[in-house]
Short mmCIF file of C-alpha atoms in Angstrom, two decimals:
data_model
loop_
_atom_site.label_atom_id
_atom_site.label_comp_id
_atom_site.label_asym_id
_atom_site.label_seq_id
_atom_site.Cartn_x
_atom_site.Cartn_y
_atom_site.Cartn_z
CA MET P 1125 -22.63 -18.25 21.16
CA VAL P 1126 -24.93 -15.65 19.57
CA THR P 1127 -23.51 -14.10 16.39
CA THR P 1128 -24.15 -10.40 15.80
CA SER P 1129 -23.96 -8.64 12.44
CA GLN P 1130 -22.18 -5.27 12.36
CA LYS P 1131 -22.09 -2.85 9.44
CA LEU P 1132 -18.80 -1.00 9.06
CA VAL P 1133 -18.25 1.91 6.69
CA ILE P 1134 -14.68 1.94 5.31
CA SER P 1135 -13.25 5.29 4.20
CA GLY P 1136 -10.06 5.63 2.16
CA TYR P 1137 -8.66 6.36 -1.29
CA TYR P 1138 -10.56 3.55 -2.95
CA GLY P 1139 -12.02 3.10 -6.41
CA TYR P 1140 -9.24 4.88 -8.28
CA HIS P 1141 -7.56 1.77 -9.71
CA ASN P 1142 -4.34 2.31 -7.77
CA SER P 1143 -3.00 -1.16 -6.97
CA GLY P 1144 -1.44 -0.06 -3.68
CA ASP P 1145 -4.59 1.56 -2.30
CA GLU P 1146 -6.76 -1.28 -3.57
CA ALA P 1147 -4.40 -3.69 -1.80
CA VAL P 1148 -5.00 -1.75 1.42
CA LEU P 1149 -8.75 -2.18 1.03
CA LYS P 1150 -8.48 -5.87 0.15
CA SER P 1151 -6.16 -6.40 3.14
CA ILE P 1152 -8.59 -4.71 5.54
CA LEU P 1153 -11.56 -6.66 4.18
CA THR P 1154 -9.61 -9.92 4.42
CA ALA P 1155 -8.37 -9.25 7.96
CA LEU P 1156 -11.86 -8.32 9.16
CA GLU P 1157 -13.34 -11.46 7.58
CA GLU P 1158 -10.66 -13.72 9.04
CA GLU P 1159 -11.06 -12.23 12.50
CA SER P 1160 -14.86 -12.39 12.37
CA HIS P 1161 -14.61 -16.16 11.84
CA ARG P 1162 -12.87 -16.36 15.22
CA SER P 1163 -15.51 -14.29 17.02
CA ASN P 1164 -19.25 -13.86 17.38
CA VAL P 1165 -19.23 -10.78 15.12
CA THR P 1166 -20.06 -10.84 11.40
CA ILE P 1167 -18.94 -7.77 9.43
CA GLU P 1168 -20.94 -6.21 6.60
CA PRO P 1169 -18.62 -3.70 4.91
CA ILE P 1170 -19.82 -0.55 3.14
CA VAL P 1171 -16.94 0.98 1.17
CA LEU P 1172 -16.78 4.67 0.23
CA SER P 1173 -15.40 4.62 -3.31
CA GLY P 1174 -14.69 6.86 -6.27
CA ASP P 1175 -16.12 4.08 -8.46
CA PRO P 1176 -18.74 2.20 -6.41
CA GLU P 1177 -19.84 -0.15 -9.18
CA TRP P 1178 -16.25 -1.27 -9.82
CA THR P 1179 -15.56 -1.67 -6.09
CA THR P 1180 -18.67 -3.82 -5.65
CA SER P 1181 -17.73 -5.91 -8.68
CA MET P 1182 -14.12 -6.33 -7.55
CA TYR P 1183 -14.69 -7.17 -3.87
CA GLY P 1184 -18.32 -8.30 -3.65
CA VAL P 1185 -19.18 -5.69 -1.02
CA ARG P 1186 -21.65 -2.85 -0.88
CA SER P 1187 -20.23 0.51 -1.95
CA VAL P 1188 -21.42 4.11 -2.15
CA HIS P 1189 -19.89 7.13 -3.86
CA ARG P 1190 -17.41 8.83 -1.55
CA MET P 1191 -18.23 12.33 -2.87
CA LYS P 1192 -22.03 12.10 -2.59
CA LEU P 1193 -22.63 13.46 0.89
CA LYS P 1194 -26.21 12.21 1.18
CA GLU P 1195 -25.17 8.64 0.33
CA VAL P 1196 -22.20 8.81 2.71
CA ARG P 1197 -24.36 10.16 5.52
CA GLU P 1198 -27.04 7.50 5.04
CA ALA P 1199 -24.42 4.74 4.97
CA ILE P 1200 -22.82 5.96 8.19
CA LYS P 1201 -26.22 6.52 9.84
CA GLU P 1202 -27.25 2.88 9.32
CA SER P 1203 -23.80 1.52 10.25
CA ASP P 1204 -22.35 0.35 13.55
CA GLY P 1205 -19.08 2.21 13.07
CA LEU P 1206 -16.54 3.70 10.67
CA ILE P 1207 -13.00 2.70 9.71
CA SER P 1208 -10.73 5.39 8.28
CA GLY P 1209 -7.70 4.02 6.52
CA GLY P 1210 -5.27 2.80 5.74
CA GLY P 1211 -2.82 4.64 3.56
CA SER P 1212 -1.55 8.22 3.60
CA LEU P 1213 -4.89 9.96 3.92
CA LEU P 1214 -4.02 12.82 6.25
CA GLN P 1215 -1.38 14.75 4.33
CA ASP P 1216 -1.29 18.09 2.57
CA ALA P 1217 1.57 17.43 0.16
CA THR P 1218 -0.87 16.79 -2.70
CA GLY P 1219 -3.19 19.68 -1.87
CA LEU P 1220 -5.54 21.18 0.69
CA LYS P 1221 -8.55 18.91 0.18
CA SER P 1222 -7.43 15.53 1.55
CA ILE P 1223 -7.22 16.33 5.25
CA PRO P 1224 -10.60 18.17 5.49
CA TYR P 1225 -12.31 15.41 3.49
CA TYR P 1226 -11.10 12.46 5.54
CA LEU P 1227 -11.49 14.27 8.86
CA GLY P 1228 -14.95 15.37 7.77
CA VAL P 1229 -16.03 11.79 7.16
CA ILE P 1230 -14.76 10.74 10.59
CA LYS P 1231 -16.37 13.76 12.27
CA LEU P 1232 -19.69 13.01 10.57
CA ALA P 1233 -19.61 9.51 12.06
CA GLN P 1234 -18.81 10.96 15.49
CA TRP P 1235 -21.70 13.43 15.23
CA LEU P 1236 -23.95 10.46 14.44
CA LYS P 1237 -22.68 8.77 17.62
CA LYS P 1238 -20.85 5.98 15.78
CA PRO P 1239 -17.56 4.47 17.02
CA THR P 1240 -14.64 5.47 14.79
CA PHE P 1241 -11.44 3.54 14.16
CA ILE P 1242 -8.17 4.71 12.55
CA TYR P 1243 -6.71 1.75 10.67
CA ALA P 1244 -2.91 1.73 10.16
CA GLN P 1245 -2.67 5.19 8.66
CA GLY P 1246 0.55 6.89 7.66
CA ILE P 1247 0.06 10.49 8.75
CA GLY P 1248 1.82 13.40 7.11
CA PRO P 1249 3.43 15.37 5.89
CA VAL P 1250 1.19 17.98 7.50
CA ASN P 1251 2.90 21.23 6.53
CA ARG P 1252 0.07 23.61 7.41
CA LYS P 1253 -0.34 24.12 11.15
CA MET P 1254 -4.00 25.04 10.75
CA PHE P 1255 -4.75 21.32 10.35
CA ASN P 1256 -3.20 20.31 13.70
CA PRO P 1257 -6.12 21.25 16.00
CA MET P 1258 -8.57 19.62 13.58
CA ILE P 1259 -6.64 16.34 13.61
CA ARG P 1260 -6.23 16.50 17.40
CA SER P 1261 -9.94 17.02 18.00
CA VAL P 1262 -11.08 14.22 15.69
CA PHE P 1263 -8.47 11.66 16.76
CA LYS P 1264 -9.05 12.22 20.48
CA ALA P 1265 -12.68 11.24 19.92
CA CYS P 1266 -11.78 8.01 18.10
CA ASN P 1267 -12.32 4.67 19.79
CA TYR P 1268 -9.17 3.10 18.34
CA VAL P 1269 -6.11 4.61 16.67
CA SER P 1270 -3.38 2.70 14.84
CA VAL P 1271 -0.65 4.11 12.59
CA ARG P 1272 1.84 2.35 10.34
CA ASP P 1273 5.07 3.98 11.52
CA GLU P 1274 6.68 5.54 14.57
CA GLN P 1275 6.91 8.96 12.89
CA SER P 1276 3.11 9.12 12.59
CA ALA P 1277 2.81 8.14 16.25
CA GLU P 1278 5.26 10.87 17.26
CA TYR P 1279 3.24 13.43 15.32
CA LEU P 1280 0.06 12.43 17.16
CA ARG P 1281 1.82 12.45 20.51
CA GLY P 1282 2.95 15.97 19.68
CA LEU P 1283 -0.71 16.90 19.32
CA GLY P 1284 -1.48 15.59 22.81
CA LEU P 1285 -2.57 11.99 22.27
CA GLN P 1286 -1.20 9.68 24.93
CA TRP P 1287 1.32 7.01 23.94
CA ASN P 1288 -1.03 4.23 25.07
CA GLN P 1289 -3.80 5.58 22.82
CA ILE P 1290 -1.82 4.77 19.68
CA HIS P 1291 -0.90 1.37 18.22
CA VAL P 1292 2.05 1.30 15.84
CA VAL P 1293 1.40 -1.53 13.38
CA PRO P 1294 2.64 -2.51 9.91
CA ASP P 1295 0.85 -1.45 6.75
CA PRO P 1296 -2.24 -3.68 6.26
CA VAL P 1297 -0.84 -4.97 2.97
CA MET P 1298 1.81 -6.94 4.86
CA GLY P 1299 -1.02 -9.34 5.66
CA LEU P 1300 -2.48 -9.61 2.15
CA PRO P 1301 -2.64 -13.27 0.99
CA LEU P 1302 -1.90 -14.52 -2.51
CA PRO P 1303 -4.94 -15.33 -4.67
CA GLU P 1304 -6.36 -18.77 -4.04
CA ALA P 1305 -6.17 -19.65 -7.73
CA LYS P 1306 -2.46 -19.32 -8.49
CA VAL P 1307 -1.80 -17.68 -11.87
CA GLU P 1308 0.90 -18.90 -14.22
CA GLU P 1309 4.31 -17.82 -13.05
CA VAL P 1310 6.02 -14.90 -14.73
CA SER P 1311 9.22 -16.95 -14.89
CA SER P 1312 7.43 -19.26 -17.34
CA VAL P 1313 5.42 -16.85 -19.48
CA ALA P 1314 5.42 -13.06 -19.68
CA VAL P 1315 4.45 -10.41 -22.20
CA ASN P 1316 7.15 -8.14 -23.58
CA ALA P 1317 6.88 -4.45 -24.38
CA GLN P 1318 5.35 -5.21 -27.79
CA GLY P 1319 2.76 -7.60 -26.35
CA ALA P 1320 4.42 -10.80 -27.53
CA SER P 1321 4.95 -13.82 -25.28
CA VAL P 1322 8.34 -14.15 -23.60
CA HIS P 1323 9.58 -17.49 -22.27
CA THR P 1324 12.29 -17.03 -19.71
CA LYS P 1325 14.12 -18.70 -16.86
CA LEU P 1326 16.20 -15.64 -16.08
CA PRO P 1327 16.26 -13.98 -12.65
CA VAL P 1328 13.25 -11.65 -12.54
CA ILE P 1329 13.74 -8.04 -11.43
CA GLY P 1330 10.45 -6.33 -10.68
CA VAL P 1331 10.46 -2.59 -11.43
CA SER P 1332 7.82 -0.17 -10.13
CA VAL P 1333 8.37 3.43 -11.22
CA ARG P 1334 6.36 6.65 -11.22
CA PHE P 1335 6.86 10.19 -12.45
CA TRP P 1336 8.16 12.52 -9.77
CA GLU P 1337 11.01 14.89 -10.67
CA SER P 1338 10.06 17.37 -13.39
CA ASP P 1339 13.25 16.71 -15.37
CA ARG P 1340 12.84 12.90 -15.03
CA LYS P 1341 16.36 12.58 -13.66
CA GLU P 1342 15.30 9.78 -11.32
CA LEU P 1343 13.96 7.72 -14.22
CA THR P 1344 17.08 8.44 -16.24
CA ALA P 1345 19.22 7.21 -13.33
CA ILE P 1346 17.07 4.07 -12.97
CA ALA P 1347 17.47 3.33 -16.68
CA ALA P 1348 21.24 3.82 -16.41
CA GLY P 1349 21.37 1.48 -13.43
CA LEU P 1350 19.32 -1.19 -15.19
CA LYS P 1351 21.52 -0.99 -18.30
CA LYS P 1352 24.59 -1.34 -16.10
CA LEU P 1353 23.05 -4.36 -14.36
CA CYS P 1354 22.25 -5.98 -17.71
CA SER P 1355 25.82 -5.44 -18.88
CA LYS P 1356 26.96 -7.68 -15.99
CA LYS P 1357 24.09 -10.19 -15.71
CA ALA P 1358 21.37 -11.56 -17.97
CA VAL P 1359 18.05 -10.77 -16.23
CA HIS P 1360 14.36 -10.35 -16.96
CA LEU P 1361 13.23 -6.79 -16.16
CA ARG P 1362 9.53 -7.00 -15.32
CA PHE P 1363 7.90 -3.53 -15.19
CA MET P 1364 4.84 -3.41 -12.91
CA PRO P 1365 2.69 -0.25 -13.15
CA PHE P 1366 0.90 0.16 -9.82
CA HIS P 1367 -1.20 3.23 -10.66
CA LEU P 1368 -2.80 3.09 -14.08
CA PRO P 1369 -2.43 4.65 -16.55
CA ILE P 1370 0.27 7.05 -15.34
CA ASP P 1371 2.71 4.41 -14.06
CA GLU P 1372 2.54 2.58 -17.38
CA GLN P 1373 3.65 5.79 -19.06
CA ALA P 1374 6.54 6.11 -16.59
CA SER P 1375 7.48 2.46 -17.16
CA ARG P 1376 7.56 2.88 -20.92
CA PHE P 1377 9.62 6.05 -20.52
CA VAL P 1378 12.31 3.97 -18.80
CA MET P 1379 11.90 1.05 -21.21
CA GLU P 1380 12.55 3.33 -24.19
CA MET P 1381 15.81 4.50 -22.61
CA LEU P 1382 16.90 0.89 -22.12
CA GLY P 1383 16.78 0.13 -25.82
CA ASP P 1384 17.24 -3.44 -27.03
CA LEU P 1385 18.84 -5.57 -24.32
CA GLY P 1386 18.36 -8.81 -26.24
CA ASN P 1387 21.93 -8.84 -27.52
CA LYS P 1388 23.05 -8.99 -23.88
CA GLY P 1389 20.77 -11.94 -23.11
CA SER P 1390 18.31 -9.92 -21.01
CA GLU P 1391 14.57 -9.50 -21.51
CA VAL P 1392 12.11 -6.71 -20.76
CA SER P 1393 8.35 -7.04 -20.20
CA ILE P 1394 5.46 -5.18 -18.58
CA THR P 1395 2.27 -6.23 -16.82
CA LYS P 1396 -0.92 -5.24 -18.59
CA ASP P 1397 -3.96 -3.62 -16.95
CA LEU P 1398 -3.50 -5.25 -13.54
CA THR P 1399 -5.86 -3.64 -11.05
CA ASP P 1400 -6.60 -6.70 -8.90
CA PRO P 1401 -4.20 -6.29 -5.95
CA GLN P 1402 -3.81 -10.03 -5.37
CA LEU P 1403 -2.86 -10.66 -8.99
CA MET P 1404 -0.23 -7.93 -8.72
CA LEU P 1405 0.94 -9.53 -5.49
CA GLN P 1406 1.29 -12.79 -7.43
CA GLU P 1407 3.45 -10.99 -10.00
CA VAL P 1408 5.68 -9.63 -7.25
CA SER P 1409 5.97 -13.04 -5.58
CA ASN P 1410 7.51 -14.38 -8.79
CA CYS P 1411 10.34 -11.82 -8.69
CA ASP P 1412 13.81 -12.37 -7.30
CA VAL P 1413 14.30 -8.69 -6.40
CA VAL P 1414 11.94 -5.69 -6.64
CA ILE P 1415 13.04 -2.11 -7.34
CA GLY P 1416 10.29 0.21 -6.18
CA MET P 1417 9.35 3.86 -6.08
CA ARG P 1418 5.77 2.99 -5.07
CA LEU P 1419 5.54 2.17 -1.36
CA HIS P 1420 3.26 -0.78 -1.88
CA SER P 1421 5.55 -2.37 -4.44
CA LEU P 1422 8.10 -2.61 -1.62
CA ILE P 1423 5.50 -3.84 0.87
CA TYR P 1424 4.29 -6.46 -1.62
CA ALA P 1425 7.87 -7.62 -2.07
CA ALA P 1426 8.69 -7.84 1.63
CA SER P 1427 5.43 -9.66 2.39
CA GLN P 1428 6.46 -12.34 -0.13
CA TYR P 1429 10.02 -12.53 1.22
CA VAL P 1430 11.40 -10.88 -1.94
CA PRO P 1431 14.25 -8.39 -1.34
CA PRO P 1432 12.97 -4.82 -1.94
CA VAL P 1433 15.19 -2.00 -3.24
CA GLY P 1434 13.53 1.28 -2.29
CA ILE P 1435 13.94 4.59 -4.12
CA SER P 1436 12.60 7.38 -1.93
CA TYR P 1437 10.42 10.27 -3.05
CA ASP P 1438 8.64 10.53 0.32
CA PRO P 1439 9.62 9.80 3.96
CA LYS P 1440 7.15 6.90 4.02
CA ILE P 1441 9.52 4.95 1.76
CA ASP P 1442 12.44 5.46 4.15
CA GLN P 1443 10.25 4.62 7.15
CA PHE P 1444 9.14 1.32 5.67
CA MET P 1445 12.67 0.30 4.73
CA LEU P 1446 13.77 1.08 8.29
CA ARG P 1447 11.14 -1.37 9.56
CA LEU P 1448 13.04 -3.98 7.58
CA ASP P 1449 16.34 -2.83 9.12
CA SER P 1450 17.30 -1.61 5.66
CA GLU P 1451 17.90 1.67 3.85
CA THR P 1452 16.79 3.07 0.53
CA VAL P 1453 19.28 2.86 -2.34
CA GLY P 1454 18.83 6.58 -2.94
CA SER P 1455 16.25 9.30 -3.44
CA THR P 1456 14.64 10.68 -6.56
CA ASP P 1457 16.76 13.82 -6.39
CA ALA P 1458 20.03 11.95 -5.74
CA LEU P 1459 20.11 8.49 -7.29
CA ASP P 1460 23.31 6.83 -8.47
CA GLY P 1461 22.67 4.33 -11.26
CA ASP P 1462 25.88 2.43 -10.55
CA LYS P 1463 24.91 2.01 -6.90
CA LEU P 1464 21.47 0.77 -7.94
CA ALA P 1465 23.01 -1.82 -10.27
CA LYS P 1466 25.46 -2.99 -7.61
CA THR P 1467 22.77 -3.25 -4.93
CA VAL P 1468 20.50 -5.37 -7.13
CA SER P 1469 23.39 -7.55 -8.28
CA ASN P 1470 24.49 -8.19 -4.70
CA LEU P 1471 20.95 -9.12 -3.65
CA LEU P 1472 20.69 -11.59 -6.52
CA ASP P 1473 23.96 -13.20 -5.45
CA GLN P 1474 23.11 -13.17 -1.73
CA ARG P 1475 19.37 -13.72 -1.74
CA SER P 1476 19.51 -16.69 0.63
CA GLN P 1477 21.53 -14.64 3.11
CA TRP P 1478 19.04 -11.77 2.87
CA LEU P 1479 16.19 -14.16 3.56
CA LYS P 1480 18.01 -15.68 6.54
CA GLU P 1481 18.45 -12.21 8.05
CA HIS P 1482 14.91 -10.94 7.38
CA GLU P 1483 12.54 -13.91 7.39
CA GLU P 1484 11.71 -13.87 11.09
CA GLY P 1485 11.14 -10.12 11.19
CA ILE P 1486 8.90 -10.17 8.12
CA THR P 1487 6.83 -13.02 9.54
CA GLU P 1488 6.28 -10.97 12.70
CA LEU P 1489 5.20 -7.94 10.64
CA LYS P 1490 2.71 -10.08 8.73
CA GLN P 1491 1.13 -11.19 12.02
CA GLU P 1492 1.14 -7.67 13.50
CA ALA P 1493 -0.66 -6.34 10.41
CA LYS P 1494 -3.79 -8.13 11.64
CA VAL P 1495 -3.87 -6.37 15.02
CA PRO P 1496 -6.19 -3.47 14.03
CA ALA P 1497 -8.84 -5.89 12.74
CA GLN P 1498 -8.56 -7.89 15.95
CA GLN P 1499 -8.99 -4.78 18.10
CA ILE P 1500 -11.95 -3.47 16.10
CA ILE P 1501 -13.75 -6.83 16.16
CA LYS P 1502 -13.05 -7.09 19.88
CA TYR P 1503 -14.54 -3.64 20.49
CA LEU P 1504 -17.64 -4.38 18.43
CA GLY P 1505 -18.06 -7.76 20.15
CA SER P 1506 -17.96 -6.13 23.58
CA LYS P 1507 -20.73 -3.70 22.54
CA GLY P 1508 -22.89 -6.35 20.85
#
C-alpha cells in the first residue's frame, strides 16, 4: 500500500489559551493521527493560530498567524484541504467579525480549489439574517459538513442543505484521551487558594465558572449553593479556570464569597496556569462531580464518566446536556443555590447509579466523536 502525505490547514479559535478551544484542536489532531495510522494517508497539519509559536510548541505542528492574510493564503495554497472547526465559530453573539472571518477562510480555500471540511461545529446563534446567504453559499460548496448538535443541523437545513449532507456528531473533545504520563491525582495533592499544598481524601467537586451576568448574580447563587453543600457534606471544592486569566478572576470571586470552610471540614483549591488541555482533562477525571458554566468543562467530565452539572448561559450548554439525557440545573439568570446543592449532593450519593444509566451512551459518543476524522481521511485517500 502506497502512503500519501496530505497537508491540512486547520482553522478555529486557537492560540488564545482557552482550555476548551485548545482541547478541540488537540482532539482533532489526535483523531486525524489515529485514523491516518489505519489508512494510507499521512496528515501534516498547519494550524491557524493567534499565537503560532505557542501552538507549535504545545502540539509540535506547523502554525501560521490566523490574522496575517498572506501567511494564511500561502498555507492554504500549498495544502491539500482545509478543516474549519470545531467549536462555536459561526455565531454573532460576541460581535460581527467572527462569521465573516471564518467563512472568509473557507471561501479562500474554495477559491483556491481546495476541498473544505466542516468539523463538528456548533452553529449559532445567528441573529442577523444578512449572514444566512453567506453561510448557505459557503457550506453548500463544502466537501463534508458535520455539526455537534441537532439544532445546528436544523439551522443548516433551513438554509437549504439536504439532511444527508450533514452529519450530527458529538463535540470532538468527547474523544480526547488522557495524557500518557499520568499526573499526580488531585485527591492526593492539591494547591489551595493561597498556594499551599492540600492533602485530601474528600469527594472532589470540580467547579468551572466564568463571568456572565453584569450583577454577578449567577456567581453569587453558585457560592450560596456551594456553602449550602458544605454545610451538609465535607467536600473538596476544586476550582478549574478554563479561560485564563478571566476565569481565574471569576473563580476567586466565588472563593472569596465562600469564606473559610475549614471549620466545616471542607477544603477549597484552584488549578494554576493550566493551558494544556490533557492536563486539565486529568484534573477533571479526578473529580467526583463537576459543576460547569464552560461547555468544555461539562464535556471533559462526561468523557471521563464524571457526572456533570450544567449551568446554562447559552443554548449550547442545554443542547449538550440533552445529549446525555439530562438537564441543566439552572441558567445564569435564574439559578437556585439550594437546588444546586441538592443536585450535587444527590449525585455524590448516587454516582454508581448515574454511571450505570449513562456509561453506554457516553461510550457511544466517544466513538462517534471520531467520525469526522474518519470521513475526511477517507475522502483524501480516495483522491490520493
